[in-house]
XYZ file of N, CA and C in Angstrom:
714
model
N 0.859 -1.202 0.000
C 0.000 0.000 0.000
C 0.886 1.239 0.000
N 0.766 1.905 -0.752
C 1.277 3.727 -1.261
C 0.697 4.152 0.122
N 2.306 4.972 0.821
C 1.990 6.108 1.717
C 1.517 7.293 1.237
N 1.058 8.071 1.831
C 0.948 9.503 1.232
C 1.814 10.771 1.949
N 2.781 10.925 1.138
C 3.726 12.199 1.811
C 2.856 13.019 2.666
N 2.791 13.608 4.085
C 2.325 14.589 4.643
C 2.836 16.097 3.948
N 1.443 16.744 3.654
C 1.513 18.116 3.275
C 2.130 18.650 4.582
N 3.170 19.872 4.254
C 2.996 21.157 5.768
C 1.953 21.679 5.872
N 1.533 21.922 6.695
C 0.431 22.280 7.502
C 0.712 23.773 6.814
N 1.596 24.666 6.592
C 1.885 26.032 5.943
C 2.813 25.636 5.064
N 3.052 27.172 3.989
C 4.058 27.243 3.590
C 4.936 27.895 4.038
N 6.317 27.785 4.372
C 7.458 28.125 5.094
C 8.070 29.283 4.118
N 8.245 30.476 4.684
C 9.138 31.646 3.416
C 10.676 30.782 3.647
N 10.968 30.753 2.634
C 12.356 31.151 2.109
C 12.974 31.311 3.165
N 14.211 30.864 3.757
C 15.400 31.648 4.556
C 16.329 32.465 3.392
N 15.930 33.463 3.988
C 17.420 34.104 3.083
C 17.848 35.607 3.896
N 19.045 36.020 3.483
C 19.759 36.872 4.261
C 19.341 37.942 4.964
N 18.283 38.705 3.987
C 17.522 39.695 4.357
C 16.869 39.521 5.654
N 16.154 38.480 5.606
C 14.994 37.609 6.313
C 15.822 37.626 7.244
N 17.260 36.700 7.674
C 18.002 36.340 8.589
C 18.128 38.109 9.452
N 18.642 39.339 8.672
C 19.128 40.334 9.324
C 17.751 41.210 9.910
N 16.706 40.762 8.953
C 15.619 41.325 10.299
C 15.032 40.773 11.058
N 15.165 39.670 11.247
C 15.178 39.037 12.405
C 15.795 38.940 13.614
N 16.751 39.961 12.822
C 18.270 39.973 13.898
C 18.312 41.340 14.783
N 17.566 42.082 13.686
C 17.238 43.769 14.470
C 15.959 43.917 15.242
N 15.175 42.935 15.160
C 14.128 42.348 15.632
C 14.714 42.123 17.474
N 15.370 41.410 17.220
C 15.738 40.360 18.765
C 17.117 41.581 19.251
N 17.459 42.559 18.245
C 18.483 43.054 19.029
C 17.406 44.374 19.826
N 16.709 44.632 19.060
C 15.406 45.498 19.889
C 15.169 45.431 20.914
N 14.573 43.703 20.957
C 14.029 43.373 22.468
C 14.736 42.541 23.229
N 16.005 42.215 23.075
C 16.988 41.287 24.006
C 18.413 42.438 24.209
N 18.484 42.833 22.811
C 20.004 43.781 22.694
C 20.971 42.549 22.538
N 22.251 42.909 22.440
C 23.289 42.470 22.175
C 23.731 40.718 22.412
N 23.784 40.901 23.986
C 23.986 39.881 24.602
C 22.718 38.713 24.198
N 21.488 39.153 24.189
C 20.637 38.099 23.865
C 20.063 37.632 22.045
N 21.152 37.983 21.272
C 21.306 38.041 19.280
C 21.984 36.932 19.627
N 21.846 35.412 20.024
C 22.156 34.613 19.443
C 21.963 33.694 18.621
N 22.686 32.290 17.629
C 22.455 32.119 16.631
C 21.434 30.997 17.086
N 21.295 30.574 17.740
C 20.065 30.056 18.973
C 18.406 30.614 19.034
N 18.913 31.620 19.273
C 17.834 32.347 19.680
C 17.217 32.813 18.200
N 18.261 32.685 17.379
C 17.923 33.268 15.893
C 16.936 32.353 15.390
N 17.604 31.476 15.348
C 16.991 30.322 14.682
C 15.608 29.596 15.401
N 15.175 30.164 16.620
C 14.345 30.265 16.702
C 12.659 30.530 16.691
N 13.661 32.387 16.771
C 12.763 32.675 15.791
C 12.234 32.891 14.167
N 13.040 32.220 13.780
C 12.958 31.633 12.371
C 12.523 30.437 12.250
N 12.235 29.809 13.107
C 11.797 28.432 12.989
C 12.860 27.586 12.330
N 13.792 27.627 12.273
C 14.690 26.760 11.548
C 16.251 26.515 11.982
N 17.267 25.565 12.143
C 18.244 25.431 12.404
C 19.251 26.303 12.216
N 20.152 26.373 13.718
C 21.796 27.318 13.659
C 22.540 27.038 12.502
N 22.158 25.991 11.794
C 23.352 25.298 10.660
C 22.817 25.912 9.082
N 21.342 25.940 9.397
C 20.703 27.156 8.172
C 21.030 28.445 8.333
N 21.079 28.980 9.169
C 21.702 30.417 9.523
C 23.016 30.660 8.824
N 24.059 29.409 9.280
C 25.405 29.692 8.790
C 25.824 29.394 7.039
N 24.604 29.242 6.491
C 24.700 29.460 5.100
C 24.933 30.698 4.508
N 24.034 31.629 5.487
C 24.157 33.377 4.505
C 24.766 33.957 5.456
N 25.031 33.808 6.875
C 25.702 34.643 8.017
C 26.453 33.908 8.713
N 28.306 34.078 8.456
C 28.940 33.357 9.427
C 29.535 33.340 10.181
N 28.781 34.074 11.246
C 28.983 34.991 12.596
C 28.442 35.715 12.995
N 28.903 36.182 14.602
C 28.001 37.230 15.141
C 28.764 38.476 14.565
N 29.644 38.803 14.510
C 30.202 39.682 13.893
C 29.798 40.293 12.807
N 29.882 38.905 12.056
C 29.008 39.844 10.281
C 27.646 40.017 10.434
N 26.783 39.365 11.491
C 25.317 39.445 11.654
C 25.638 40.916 12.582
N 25.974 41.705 13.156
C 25.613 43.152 13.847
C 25.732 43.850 12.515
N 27.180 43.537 11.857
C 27.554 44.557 10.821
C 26.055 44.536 9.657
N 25.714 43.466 9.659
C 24.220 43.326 8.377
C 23.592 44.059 8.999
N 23.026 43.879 10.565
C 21.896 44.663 11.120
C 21.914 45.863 11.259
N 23.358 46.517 11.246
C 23.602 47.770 12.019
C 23.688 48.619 10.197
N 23.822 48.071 9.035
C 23.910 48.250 7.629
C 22.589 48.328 7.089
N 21.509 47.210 7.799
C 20.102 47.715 7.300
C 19.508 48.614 7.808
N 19.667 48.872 9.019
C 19.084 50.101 9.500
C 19.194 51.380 9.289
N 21.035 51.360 9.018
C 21.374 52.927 8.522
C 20.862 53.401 7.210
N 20.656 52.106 6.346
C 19.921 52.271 4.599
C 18.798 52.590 4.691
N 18.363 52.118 6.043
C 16.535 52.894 6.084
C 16.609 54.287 6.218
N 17.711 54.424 7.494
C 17.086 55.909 7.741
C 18.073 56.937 6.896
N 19.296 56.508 6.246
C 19.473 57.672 5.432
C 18.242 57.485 3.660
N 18.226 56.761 3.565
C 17.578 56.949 2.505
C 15.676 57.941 2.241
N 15.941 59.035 1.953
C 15.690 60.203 1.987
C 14.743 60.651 0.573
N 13.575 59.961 0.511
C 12.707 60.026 -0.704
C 12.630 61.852 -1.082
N 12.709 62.002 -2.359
C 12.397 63.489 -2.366
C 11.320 63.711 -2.138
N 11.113 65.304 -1.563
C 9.401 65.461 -1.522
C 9.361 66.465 -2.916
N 9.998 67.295 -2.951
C 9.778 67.975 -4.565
C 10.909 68.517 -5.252
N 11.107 68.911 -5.914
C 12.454 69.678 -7.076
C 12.837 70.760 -6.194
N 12.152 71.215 -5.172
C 12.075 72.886 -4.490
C 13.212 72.199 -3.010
N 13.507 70.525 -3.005
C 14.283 70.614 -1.990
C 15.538 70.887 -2.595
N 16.226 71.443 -1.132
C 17.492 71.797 -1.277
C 18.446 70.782 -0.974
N 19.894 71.297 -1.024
C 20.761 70.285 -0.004
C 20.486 70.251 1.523
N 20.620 71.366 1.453
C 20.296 71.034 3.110
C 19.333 70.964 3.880
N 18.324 70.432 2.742
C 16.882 70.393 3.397
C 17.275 68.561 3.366
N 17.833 68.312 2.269
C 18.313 66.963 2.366
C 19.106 66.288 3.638
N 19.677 66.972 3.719
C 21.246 67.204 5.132
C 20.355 67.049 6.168
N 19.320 67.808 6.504
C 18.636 67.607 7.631
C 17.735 66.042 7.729
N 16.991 66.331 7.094
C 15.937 64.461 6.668
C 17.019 63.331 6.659
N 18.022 63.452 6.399
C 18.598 62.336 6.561
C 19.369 62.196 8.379
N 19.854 63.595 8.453
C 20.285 63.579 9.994
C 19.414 63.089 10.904
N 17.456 64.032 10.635
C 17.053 63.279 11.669
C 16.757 61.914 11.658
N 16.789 61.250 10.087
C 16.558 59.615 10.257
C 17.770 59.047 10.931
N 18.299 59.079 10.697
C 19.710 58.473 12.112
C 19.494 59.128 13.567
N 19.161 60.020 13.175
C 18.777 60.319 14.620
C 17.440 59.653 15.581
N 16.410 59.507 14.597
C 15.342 58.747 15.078
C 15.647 57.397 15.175
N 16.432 56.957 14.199
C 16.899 55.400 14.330
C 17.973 55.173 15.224
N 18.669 55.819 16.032
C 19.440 55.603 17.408
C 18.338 55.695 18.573
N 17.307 56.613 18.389
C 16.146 56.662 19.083
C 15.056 55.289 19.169
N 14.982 54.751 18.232
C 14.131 53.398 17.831
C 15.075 52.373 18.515
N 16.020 52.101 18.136
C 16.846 50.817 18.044
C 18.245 51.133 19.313
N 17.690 50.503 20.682
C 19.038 51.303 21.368
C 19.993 50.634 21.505
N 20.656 49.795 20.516
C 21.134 49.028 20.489
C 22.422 49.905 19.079
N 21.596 50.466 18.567
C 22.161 50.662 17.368
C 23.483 51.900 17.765
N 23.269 52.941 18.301
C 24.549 53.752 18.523
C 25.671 53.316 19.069
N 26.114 52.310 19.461
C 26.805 51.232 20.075
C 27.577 50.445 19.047
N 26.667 50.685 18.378
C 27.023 49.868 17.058
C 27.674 50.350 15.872
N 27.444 51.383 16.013
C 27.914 52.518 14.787
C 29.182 53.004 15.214
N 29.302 53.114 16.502
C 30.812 53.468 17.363
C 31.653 52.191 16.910
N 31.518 50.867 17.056
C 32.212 49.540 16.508
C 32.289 49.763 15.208
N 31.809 49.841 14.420
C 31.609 49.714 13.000
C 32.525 51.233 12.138
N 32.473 51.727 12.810
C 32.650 53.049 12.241
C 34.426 53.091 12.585
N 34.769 52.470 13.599
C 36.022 52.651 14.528
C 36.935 51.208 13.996
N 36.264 50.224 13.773
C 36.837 49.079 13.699
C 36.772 48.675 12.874
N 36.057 48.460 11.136
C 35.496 48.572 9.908
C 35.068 49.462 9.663
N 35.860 50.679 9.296
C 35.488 52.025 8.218
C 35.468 51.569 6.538
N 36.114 50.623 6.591
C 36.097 49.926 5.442
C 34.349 49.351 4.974
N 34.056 49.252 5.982
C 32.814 48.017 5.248
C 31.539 49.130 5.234
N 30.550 48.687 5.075
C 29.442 49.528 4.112
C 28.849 50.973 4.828
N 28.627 50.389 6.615
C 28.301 51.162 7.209
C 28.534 53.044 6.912
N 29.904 53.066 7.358
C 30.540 54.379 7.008
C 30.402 54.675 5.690
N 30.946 54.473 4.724
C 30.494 54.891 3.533
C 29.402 55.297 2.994
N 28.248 54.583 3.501
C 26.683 54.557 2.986
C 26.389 56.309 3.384
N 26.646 56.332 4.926
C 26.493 57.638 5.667
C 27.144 58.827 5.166
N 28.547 58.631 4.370
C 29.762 59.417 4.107
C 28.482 59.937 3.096
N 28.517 58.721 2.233
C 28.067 59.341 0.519
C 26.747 60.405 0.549
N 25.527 59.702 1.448
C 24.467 60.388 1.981
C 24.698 61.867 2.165
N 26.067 62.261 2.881
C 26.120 63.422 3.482
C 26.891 64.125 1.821
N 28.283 63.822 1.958
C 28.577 63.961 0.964
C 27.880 64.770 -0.673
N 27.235 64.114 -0.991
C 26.605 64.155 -2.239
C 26.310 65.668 -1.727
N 25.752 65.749 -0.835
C 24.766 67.544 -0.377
C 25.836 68.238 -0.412
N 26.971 68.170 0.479
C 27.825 68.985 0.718
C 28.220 69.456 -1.067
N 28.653 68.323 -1.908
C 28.941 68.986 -3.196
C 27.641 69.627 -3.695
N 26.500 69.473 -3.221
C 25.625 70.327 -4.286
C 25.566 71.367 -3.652
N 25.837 72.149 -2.334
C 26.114 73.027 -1.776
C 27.403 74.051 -2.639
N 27.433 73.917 -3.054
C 28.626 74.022 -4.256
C 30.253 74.391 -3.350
N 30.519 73.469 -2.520
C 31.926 73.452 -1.370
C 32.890 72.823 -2.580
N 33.909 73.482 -2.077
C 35.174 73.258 -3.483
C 35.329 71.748 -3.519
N 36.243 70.937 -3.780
C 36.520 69.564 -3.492
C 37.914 69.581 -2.589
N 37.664 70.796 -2.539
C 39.333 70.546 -1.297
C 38.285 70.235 0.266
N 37.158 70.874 0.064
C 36.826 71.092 1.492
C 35.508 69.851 1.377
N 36.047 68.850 0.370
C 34.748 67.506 0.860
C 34.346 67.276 1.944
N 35.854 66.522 2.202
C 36.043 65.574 2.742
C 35.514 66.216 4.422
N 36.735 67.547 4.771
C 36.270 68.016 6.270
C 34.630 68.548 5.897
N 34.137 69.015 5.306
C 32.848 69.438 5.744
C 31.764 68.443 5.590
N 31.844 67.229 5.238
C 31.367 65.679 5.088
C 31.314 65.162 6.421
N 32.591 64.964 7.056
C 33.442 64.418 7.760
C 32.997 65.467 9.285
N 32.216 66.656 9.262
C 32.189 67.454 10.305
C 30.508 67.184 10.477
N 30.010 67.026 9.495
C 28.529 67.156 9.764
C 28.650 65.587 10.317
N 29.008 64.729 9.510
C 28.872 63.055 10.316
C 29.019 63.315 11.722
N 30.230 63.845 12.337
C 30.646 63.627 13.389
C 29.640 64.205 14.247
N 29.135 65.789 13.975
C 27.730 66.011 14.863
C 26.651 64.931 14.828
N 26.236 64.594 13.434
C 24.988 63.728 13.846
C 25.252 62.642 14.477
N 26.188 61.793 14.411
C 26.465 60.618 15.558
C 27.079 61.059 16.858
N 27.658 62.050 16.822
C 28.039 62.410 18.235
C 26.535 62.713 19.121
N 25.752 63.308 18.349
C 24.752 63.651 19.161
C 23.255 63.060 19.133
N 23.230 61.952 18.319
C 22.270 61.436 18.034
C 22.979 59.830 19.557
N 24.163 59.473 19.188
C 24.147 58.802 20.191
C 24.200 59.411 21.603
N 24.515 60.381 21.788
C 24.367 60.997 23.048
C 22.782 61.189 23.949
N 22.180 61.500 22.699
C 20.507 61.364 22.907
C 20.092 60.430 23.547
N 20.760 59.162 22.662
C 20.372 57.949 23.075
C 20.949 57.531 24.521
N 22.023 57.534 24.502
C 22.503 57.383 25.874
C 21.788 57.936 27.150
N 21.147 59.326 26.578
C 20.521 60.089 27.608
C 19.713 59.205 28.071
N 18.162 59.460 26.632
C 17.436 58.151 27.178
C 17.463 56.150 27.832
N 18.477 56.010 27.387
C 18.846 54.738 28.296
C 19.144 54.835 29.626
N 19.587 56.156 29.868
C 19.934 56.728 31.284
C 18.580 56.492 32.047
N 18.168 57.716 31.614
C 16.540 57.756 32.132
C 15.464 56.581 32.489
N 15.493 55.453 31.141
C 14.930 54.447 31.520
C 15.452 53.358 32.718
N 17.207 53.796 33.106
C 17.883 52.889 34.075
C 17.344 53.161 35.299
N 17.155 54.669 35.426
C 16.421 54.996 36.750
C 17.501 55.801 37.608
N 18.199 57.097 36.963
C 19.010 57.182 37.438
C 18.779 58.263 38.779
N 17.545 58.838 38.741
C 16.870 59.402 39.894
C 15.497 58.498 40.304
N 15.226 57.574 40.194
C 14.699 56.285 40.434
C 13.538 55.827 39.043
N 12.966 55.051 39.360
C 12.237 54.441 38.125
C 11.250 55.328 37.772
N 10.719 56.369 38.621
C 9.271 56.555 38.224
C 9.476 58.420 37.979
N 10.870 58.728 37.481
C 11.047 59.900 37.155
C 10.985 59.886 35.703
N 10.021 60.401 35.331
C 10.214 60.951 33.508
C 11.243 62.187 33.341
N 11.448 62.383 32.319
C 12.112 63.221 31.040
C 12.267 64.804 31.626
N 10.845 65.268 31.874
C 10.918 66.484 32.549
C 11.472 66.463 34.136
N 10.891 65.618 34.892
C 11.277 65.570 36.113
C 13.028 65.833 36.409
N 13.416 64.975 35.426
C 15.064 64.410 34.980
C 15.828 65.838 35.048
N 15.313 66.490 33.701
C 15.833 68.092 33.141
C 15.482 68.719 34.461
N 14.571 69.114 35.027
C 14.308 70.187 35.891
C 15.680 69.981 37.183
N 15.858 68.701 37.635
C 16.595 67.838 38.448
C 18.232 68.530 37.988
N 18.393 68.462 36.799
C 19.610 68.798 36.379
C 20.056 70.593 36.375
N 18.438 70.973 35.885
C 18.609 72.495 35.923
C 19.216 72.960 37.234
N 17.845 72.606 38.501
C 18.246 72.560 39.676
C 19.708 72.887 40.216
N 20.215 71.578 39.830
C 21.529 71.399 40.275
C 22.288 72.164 39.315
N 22.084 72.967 38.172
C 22.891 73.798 37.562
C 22.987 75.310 38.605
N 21.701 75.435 38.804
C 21.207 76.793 39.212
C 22.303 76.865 40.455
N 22.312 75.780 41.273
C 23.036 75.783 42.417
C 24.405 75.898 42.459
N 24.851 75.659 41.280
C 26.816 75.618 41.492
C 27.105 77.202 41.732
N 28.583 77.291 42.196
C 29.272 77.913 42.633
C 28.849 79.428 41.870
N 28.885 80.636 42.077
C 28.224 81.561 40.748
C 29.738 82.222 40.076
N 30.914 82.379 41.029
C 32.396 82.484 40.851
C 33.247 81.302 39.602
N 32.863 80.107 40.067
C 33.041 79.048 39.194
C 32.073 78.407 38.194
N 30.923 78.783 38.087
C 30.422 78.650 36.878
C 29.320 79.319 36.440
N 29.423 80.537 36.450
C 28.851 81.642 36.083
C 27.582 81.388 34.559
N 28.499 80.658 33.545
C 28.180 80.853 32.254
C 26.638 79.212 32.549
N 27.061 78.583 33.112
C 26.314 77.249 33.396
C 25.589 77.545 33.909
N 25.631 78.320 35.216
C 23.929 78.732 35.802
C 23.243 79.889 34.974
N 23.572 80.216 34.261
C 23.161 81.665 33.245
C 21.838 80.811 32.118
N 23.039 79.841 31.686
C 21.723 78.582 30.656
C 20.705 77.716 31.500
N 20.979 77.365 32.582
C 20.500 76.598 33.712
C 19.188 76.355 33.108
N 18.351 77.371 33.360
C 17.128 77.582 32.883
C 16.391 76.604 31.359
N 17.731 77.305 30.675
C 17.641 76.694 29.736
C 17.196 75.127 28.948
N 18.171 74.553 30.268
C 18.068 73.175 29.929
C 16.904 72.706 30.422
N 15.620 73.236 31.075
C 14.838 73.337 31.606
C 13.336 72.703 30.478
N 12.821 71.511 30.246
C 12.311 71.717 29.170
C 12.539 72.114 27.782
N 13.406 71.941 27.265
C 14.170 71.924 25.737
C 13.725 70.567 24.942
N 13.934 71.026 23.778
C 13.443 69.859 23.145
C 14.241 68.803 22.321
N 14.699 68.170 22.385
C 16.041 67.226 22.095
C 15.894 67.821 20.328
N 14.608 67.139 19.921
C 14.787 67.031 18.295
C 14.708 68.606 17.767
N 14.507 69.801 18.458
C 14.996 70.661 17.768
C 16.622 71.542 18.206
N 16.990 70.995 19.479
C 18.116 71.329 19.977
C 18.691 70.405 18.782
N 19.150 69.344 17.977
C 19.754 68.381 17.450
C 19.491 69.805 16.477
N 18.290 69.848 15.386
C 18.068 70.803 14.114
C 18.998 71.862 14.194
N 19.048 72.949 15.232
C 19.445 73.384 15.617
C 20.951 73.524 15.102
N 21.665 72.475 15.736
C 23.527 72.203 15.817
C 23.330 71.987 14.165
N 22.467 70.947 13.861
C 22.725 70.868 12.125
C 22.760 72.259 11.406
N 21.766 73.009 11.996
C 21.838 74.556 11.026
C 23.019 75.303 11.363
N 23.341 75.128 12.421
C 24.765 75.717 12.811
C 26.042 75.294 12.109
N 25.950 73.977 11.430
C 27.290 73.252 11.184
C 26.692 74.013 9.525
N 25.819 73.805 8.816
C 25.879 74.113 7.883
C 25.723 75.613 7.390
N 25.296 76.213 8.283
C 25.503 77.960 8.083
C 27.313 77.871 7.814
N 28.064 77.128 8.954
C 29.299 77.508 8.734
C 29.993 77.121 7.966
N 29.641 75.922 7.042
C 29.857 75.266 5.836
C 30.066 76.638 4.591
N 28.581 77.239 4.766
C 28.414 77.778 3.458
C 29.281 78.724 3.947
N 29.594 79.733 5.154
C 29.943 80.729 5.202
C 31.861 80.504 5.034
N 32.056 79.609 5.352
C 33.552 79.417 4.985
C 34.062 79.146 3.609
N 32.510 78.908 2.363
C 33.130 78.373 1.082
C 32.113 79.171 0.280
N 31.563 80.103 0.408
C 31.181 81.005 -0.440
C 32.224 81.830 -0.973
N 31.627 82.246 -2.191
C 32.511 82.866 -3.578
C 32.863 84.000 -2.220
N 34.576 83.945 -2.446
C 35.039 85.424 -1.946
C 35.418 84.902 -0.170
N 35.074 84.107 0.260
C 35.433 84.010 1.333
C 36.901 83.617 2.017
């Protein structure tokens, strides 16, 4: 008597690389670092560590994929019309890295490795060219690419991970668990207002300041600043 092969109960997608690396930004979301293993991967993939090591062979090249798809999301910068500029560009792409260190807190951590330890591999470059491209349509000579490329990167990750850090702070509980955002700032103002007025005169003067501010336009902000000084150092005659 003829068996009859059992149908799957579903059809199973495809494993393939893509699939593997969002799955991977997936679990680095809600576990982070320490809990991206090829275990845990394959888990949630429903399928074996030994299928994994077909398209990814390591944890190493699996951050660098994850930490590579994410930055392609958020620099990539759909036009909205012919009327944008460069540095309307410069900005939309800053704040998508900036929102995506905000989304993924896993990811500014990551960009510090990648950026420091493989400048070579896609990460850096993807970001370079992003910025890049504006700076030349800004019409900056080609002597001054590279530093005025190279100056705007360094604000948006300097301060997009700093953001982040902030908020990881906050969620650690560093004035206990049940202090929010404002509570936090006022806490800090506070203690600005109070220092010495001989020794830090200029710090209790902003005190206030830091008082309720708003991260995502304090960030806009430094960007309009870096690029006012862009244009003003490479305009005709300067």
């Amino acid at each position: 008597m003829a068996t009859r092969s059992r149908r799957p109960d579903r059809r199973q997608e495809p494993l393939s690389r893509e699939r593997i690396v969002g799955a991977a930004v997936e679990l680095l979301d809600t576990v982070g670092e320490r809990g991206l293993t090829f275990r845990a991967l394959a888990e949630r993939l429903a399928t074996g560590p030994g299928a994994i090591y077909w398209h990814i062979t390591g944890k190493a090249e699996l951050l660098g994929a994850a930490t590579d798809a994410v930055v392609g999301a958020a620099v990539t910068v759909e036009p909205a019309g012919a009327a944008d500029s460069p540095e309307d560009v410069v900005r939309a792409v800053a704040l998508g890295l900036f929102d995506a260190t905000e989304a993924h807190p896993w990811l500014a951590a990551q960009l510090a490795t990648q950026l420091s330890r493989t400048p070579w591999g896609t990460v850096a470059p993807r970001i370079f060219e992003s910025l890049g491209r504006q700076v030349r349509a800004m019409g900056v000579p080609e002597a001054g690419w590279f530093t005025a490329s190279s100056t705007l990167m360094h604000y948006i990750l300097g301060a997009a991970g700093q953001n982040a850090a902030n908020g990881a702070g906050a969620e650690a509980g560093a004035l206990g668990p049940d202090v929010d955002r404002t509570e936090f700032l006022d806490a800090v103002s506070t203690a600005w207002e109070g220092l010495d007025p001989d020794d830090y005169p200029f710090t209790r003067a902003v005190a206030a300041q830091m008082r309720g501010h708003d991260d995502r336009e304090q960030f806009l902000a430094g960007i309009t600043l870096v690029l006012a000084g862009i244009t003003a150092l490479h305009r005709p005659g300067a």
